[in-house]
Structure formats: C-alpha cells, structure tokens
Short mmCIF file of C-alpha atoms in Angstrom, two decimals:
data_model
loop_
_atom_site.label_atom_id
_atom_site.label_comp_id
_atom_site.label_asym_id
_atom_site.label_seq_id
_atom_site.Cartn_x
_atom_site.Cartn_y
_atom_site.Cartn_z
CA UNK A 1 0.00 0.00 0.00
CA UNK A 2 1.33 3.46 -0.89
CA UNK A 3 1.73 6.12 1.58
CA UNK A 4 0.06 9.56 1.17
CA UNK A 5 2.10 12.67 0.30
CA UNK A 6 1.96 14.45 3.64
CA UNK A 7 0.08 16.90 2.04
CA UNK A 8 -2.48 15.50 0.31
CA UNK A 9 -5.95 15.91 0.49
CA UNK A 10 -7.90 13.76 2.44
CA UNK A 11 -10.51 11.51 0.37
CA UNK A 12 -13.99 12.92 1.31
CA UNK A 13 -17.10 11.15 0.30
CA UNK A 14 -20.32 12.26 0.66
CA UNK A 15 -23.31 9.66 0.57
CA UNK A 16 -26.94 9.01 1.29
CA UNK A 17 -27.85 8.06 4.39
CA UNK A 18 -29.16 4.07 4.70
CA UNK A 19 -31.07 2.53 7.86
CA UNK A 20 -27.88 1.72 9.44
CA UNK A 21 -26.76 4.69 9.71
CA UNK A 22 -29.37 5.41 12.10
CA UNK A 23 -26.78 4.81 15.52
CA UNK A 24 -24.12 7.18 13.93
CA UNK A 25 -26.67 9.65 12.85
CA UNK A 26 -28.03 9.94 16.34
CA UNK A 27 -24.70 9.76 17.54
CA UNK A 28 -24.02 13.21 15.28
CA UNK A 29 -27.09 14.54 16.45
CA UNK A 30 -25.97 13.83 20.66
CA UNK A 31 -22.44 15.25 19.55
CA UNK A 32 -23.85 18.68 17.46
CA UNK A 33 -26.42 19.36 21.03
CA UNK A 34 -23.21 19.03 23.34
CA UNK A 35 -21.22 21.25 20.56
CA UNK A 36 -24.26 24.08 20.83
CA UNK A 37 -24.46 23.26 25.01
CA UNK A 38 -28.10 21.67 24.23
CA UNK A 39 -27.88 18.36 25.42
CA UNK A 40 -30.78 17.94 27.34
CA UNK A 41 -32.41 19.58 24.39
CA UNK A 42 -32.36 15.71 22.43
CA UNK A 43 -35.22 13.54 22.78
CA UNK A 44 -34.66 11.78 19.60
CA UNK A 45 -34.35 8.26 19.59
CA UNK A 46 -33.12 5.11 17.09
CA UNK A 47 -36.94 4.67 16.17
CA UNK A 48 -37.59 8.58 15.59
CA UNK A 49 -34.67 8.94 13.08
CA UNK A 50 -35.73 5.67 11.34
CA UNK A 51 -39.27 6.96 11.09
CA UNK A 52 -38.01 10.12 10.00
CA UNK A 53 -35.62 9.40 7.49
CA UNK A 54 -36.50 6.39 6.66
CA UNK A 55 -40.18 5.62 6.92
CA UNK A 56 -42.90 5.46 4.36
CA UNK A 57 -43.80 8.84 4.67
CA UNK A 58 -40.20 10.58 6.01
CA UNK A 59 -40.01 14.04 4.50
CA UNK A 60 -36.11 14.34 5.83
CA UNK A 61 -33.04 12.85 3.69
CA UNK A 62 -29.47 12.88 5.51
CA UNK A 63 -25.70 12.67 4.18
CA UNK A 64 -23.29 11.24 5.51
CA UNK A 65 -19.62 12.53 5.20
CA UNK A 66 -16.64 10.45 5.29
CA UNK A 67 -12.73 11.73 5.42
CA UNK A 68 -10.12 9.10 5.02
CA UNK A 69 -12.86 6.06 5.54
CA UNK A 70 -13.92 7.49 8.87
CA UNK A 71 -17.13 8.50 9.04
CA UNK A 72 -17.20 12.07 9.94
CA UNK A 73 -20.08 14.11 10.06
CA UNK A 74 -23.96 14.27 8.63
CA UNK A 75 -26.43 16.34 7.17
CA UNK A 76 -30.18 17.05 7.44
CA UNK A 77 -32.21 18.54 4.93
CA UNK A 78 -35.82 18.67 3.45
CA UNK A 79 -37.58 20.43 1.02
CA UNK A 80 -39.80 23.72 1.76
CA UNK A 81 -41.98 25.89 -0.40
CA UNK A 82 -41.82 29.39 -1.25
CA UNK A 83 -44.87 31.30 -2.57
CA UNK A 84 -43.08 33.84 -3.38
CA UNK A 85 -40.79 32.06 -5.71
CA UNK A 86 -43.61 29.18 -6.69
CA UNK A 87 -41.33 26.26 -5.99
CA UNK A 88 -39.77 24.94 -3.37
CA UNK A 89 -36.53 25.34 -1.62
CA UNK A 90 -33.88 23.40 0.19
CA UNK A 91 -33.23 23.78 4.47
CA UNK A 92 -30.77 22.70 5.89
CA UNK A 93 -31.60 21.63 9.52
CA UNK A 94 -28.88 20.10 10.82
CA UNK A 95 -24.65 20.03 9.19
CA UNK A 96 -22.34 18.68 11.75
CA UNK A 97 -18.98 17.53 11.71
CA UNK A 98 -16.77 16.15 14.04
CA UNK A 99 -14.08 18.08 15.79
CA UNK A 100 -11.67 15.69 14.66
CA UNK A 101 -12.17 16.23 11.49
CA UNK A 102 -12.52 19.81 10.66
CA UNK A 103 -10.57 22.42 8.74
CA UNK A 104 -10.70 19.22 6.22
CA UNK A 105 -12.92 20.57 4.13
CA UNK A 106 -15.86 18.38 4.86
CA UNK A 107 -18.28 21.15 5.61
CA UNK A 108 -17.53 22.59 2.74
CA UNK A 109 -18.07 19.63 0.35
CA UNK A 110 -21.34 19.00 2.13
CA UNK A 111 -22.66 22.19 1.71
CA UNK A 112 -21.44 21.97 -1.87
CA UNK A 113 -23.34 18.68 -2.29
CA UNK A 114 -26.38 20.12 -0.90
CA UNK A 115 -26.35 23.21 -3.35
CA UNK A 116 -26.08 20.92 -6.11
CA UNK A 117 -29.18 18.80 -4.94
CA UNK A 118 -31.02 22.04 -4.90
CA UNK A 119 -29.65 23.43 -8.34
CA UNK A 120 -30.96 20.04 -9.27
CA UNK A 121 -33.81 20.33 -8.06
CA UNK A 122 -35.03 23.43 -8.93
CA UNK A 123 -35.10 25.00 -5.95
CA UNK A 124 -35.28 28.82 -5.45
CA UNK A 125 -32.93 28.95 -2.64
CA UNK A 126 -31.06 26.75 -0.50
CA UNK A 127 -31.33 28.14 3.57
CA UNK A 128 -30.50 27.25 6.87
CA UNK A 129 -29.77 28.70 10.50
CA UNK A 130 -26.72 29.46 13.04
CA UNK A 131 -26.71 30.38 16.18
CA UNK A 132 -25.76 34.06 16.54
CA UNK A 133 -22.61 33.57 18.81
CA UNK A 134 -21.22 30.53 16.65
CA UNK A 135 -18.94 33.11 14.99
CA UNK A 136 -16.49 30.89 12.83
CA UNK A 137 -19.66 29.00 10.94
CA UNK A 138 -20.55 32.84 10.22
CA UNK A 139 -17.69 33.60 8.90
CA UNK A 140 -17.39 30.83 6.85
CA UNK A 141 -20.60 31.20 5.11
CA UNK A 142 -20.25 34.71 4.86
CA UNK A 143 -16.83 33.21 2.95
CA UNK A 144 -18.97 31.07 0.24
CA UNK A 145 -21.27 34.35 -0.20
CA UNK A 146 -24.18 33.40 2.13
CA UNK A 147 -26.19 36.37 3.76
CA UNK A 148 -27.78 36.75 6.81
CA UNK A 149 -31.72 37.30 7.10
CA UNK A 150 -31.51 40.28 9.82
CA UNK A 151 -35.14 41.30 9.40
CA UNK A 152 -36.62 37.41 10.03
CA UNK A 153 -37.20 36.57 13.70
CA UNK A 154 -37.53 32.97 14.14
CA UNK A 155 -40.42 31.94 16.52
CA UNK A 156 -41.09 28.49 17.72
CA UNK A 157 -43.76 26.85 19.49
CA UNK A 158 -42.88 23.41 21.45
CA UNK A 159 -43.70 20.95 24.15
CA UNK A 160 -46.68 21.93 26.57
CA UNK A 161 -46.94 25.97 24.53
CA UNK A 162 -47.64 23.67 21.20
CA UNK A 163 -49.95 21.58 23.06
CA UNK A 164 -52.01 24.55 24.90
CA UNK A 165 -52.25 26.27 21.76
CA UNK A 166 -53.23 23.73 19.43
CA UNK A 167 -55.97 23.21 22.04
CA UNK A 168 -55.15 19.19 22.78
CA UNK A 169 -53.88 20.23 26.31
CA UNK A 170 -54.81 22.02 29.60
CA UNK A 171 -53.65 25.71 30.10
CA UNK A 172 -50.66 25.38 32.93
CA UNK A 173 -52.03 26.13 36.53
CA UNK A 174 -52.28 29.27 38.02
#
C-alpha cells in the first residue's frame, strides 16, 4: 500500500444516508447538542430517526460525510416551499462535523453537495440557520457568499406551549 504525500488531500465522500446509519446519525445529532451546550435539548431516539428518514412517509433525507474512511459528520435537509418564488426550496436543519475532522474541508463539500441537490432540483434557494454567537460558521458562510436574514425573527412553538395552543392540552395552573 502506498503512503500519502503528507500533504495530500484527504478523500472525502459524501453519501446518502441508509437505515444503518441510524446509531451514527443519532450519535451526530448527541455530539452537534453538546457542541451548541443543548444536550438535554435531544429527545430523539433510534426509532424517531428511522421513522423520519426512513419511513414510508419521512419528509427528511441525511448525508453522511466520510474523510479518510472514517465516518465524519452528517447532514439534514428537506424540502420547503416558497410562494413567493412558486417552488420549493432546500433547508438545511442540521450540518455537523466532528471536531476531529474539521478544517478538512468536509463542511464545505457538504454544503457543496447540498447546493447541487437544490440546483438540481429546482429550488429557489437553498437556507438554513446558526446560532448568533457561533462566529467561525458565520464567517465561513459569509466566505462562500451566504447572507444573513436580519429582518426574520424565528419563533417556535414546542412541548406543553404547542400543546395549549393547538388546544389538545390544559392551560398550565395558576
């Protein structure tokens, strides 16, 4: 077996996620909550990513990312709509890689592989979040020519708020 040039690039691949990937995804997932100090946050389990991803009516996909063999990180994405634009777009929920394995390019390439699925696609834009304090991902999509969305405020409803409000719970005591 020949040795690698010290510095050669390492060999990334980028694949669809199968069913057992599930345990690694999940793993990703655990790892990405510590990374944004969320871990209690994760009530996902084996049986909600296979459902998700990988059930008869999952709306989800995920990539996974491998550098040198190892597996390294994952993606989450699905497809929105835009009535604006008439046709859908791509979001990015989740991109995560290890810390191990970064400055490798792998974020890159994924992102890369997820603009090409929406090019693909025909999708009218390709989005996703950060967290305002998580200053080197801004930078580095400010460095592929991603802009922020200053004037959107993103609101979210969850857990016993969702419940009371859809009307399928009892309002909290007084």
């Amino acid at each position: 077996m020949e040795a690698q040039p010290k510095n050669a690039a390492p060999a990334l691949e980028i694949r669809a996620a199968r069913v057992g990937d599930v345990p690694l995804i999940l793993g990703f997932i655990k790892e990405l909550a510590a990374y944004e100090k969320a871990e209690r946050e994760v009530t996902a389990t084996e049986a909600h990513i296979r459902q998700s991803l990988f059930g008869e009516e999952a709306r989800a996909r995920a990539l996974v990312c491998s550098v040198d063999g190892v597996e390294a990180g994952f993606a989450v994405y699905f497809f929105n709509y835009s009535t604006w634009q008439g046709r859908q777009g791509l979001y990015l929920e989740d991109l995560y890689v290890s810390p191990a394995r970064r400055s490798m390019g792998a974020g890159k390439a994924m992102l890369q592989h997820l603009a090409r699925i929406a090019v693909a696609n025909d999708c009218g834009r390709f989005e996703w979040s950060v967290l305002d304090w998580n200053e080197p991902a801004i930078r580095f999509y400010r460095s592929i020519g991603a802009v922020p969305m200053d004037e959107w405020v993103r609101y979210r409803l969850t857990g016993p708020a969702l419940a009371q409000f859809a009307g399928m719970a009892p309002p909290p005591p007084a």
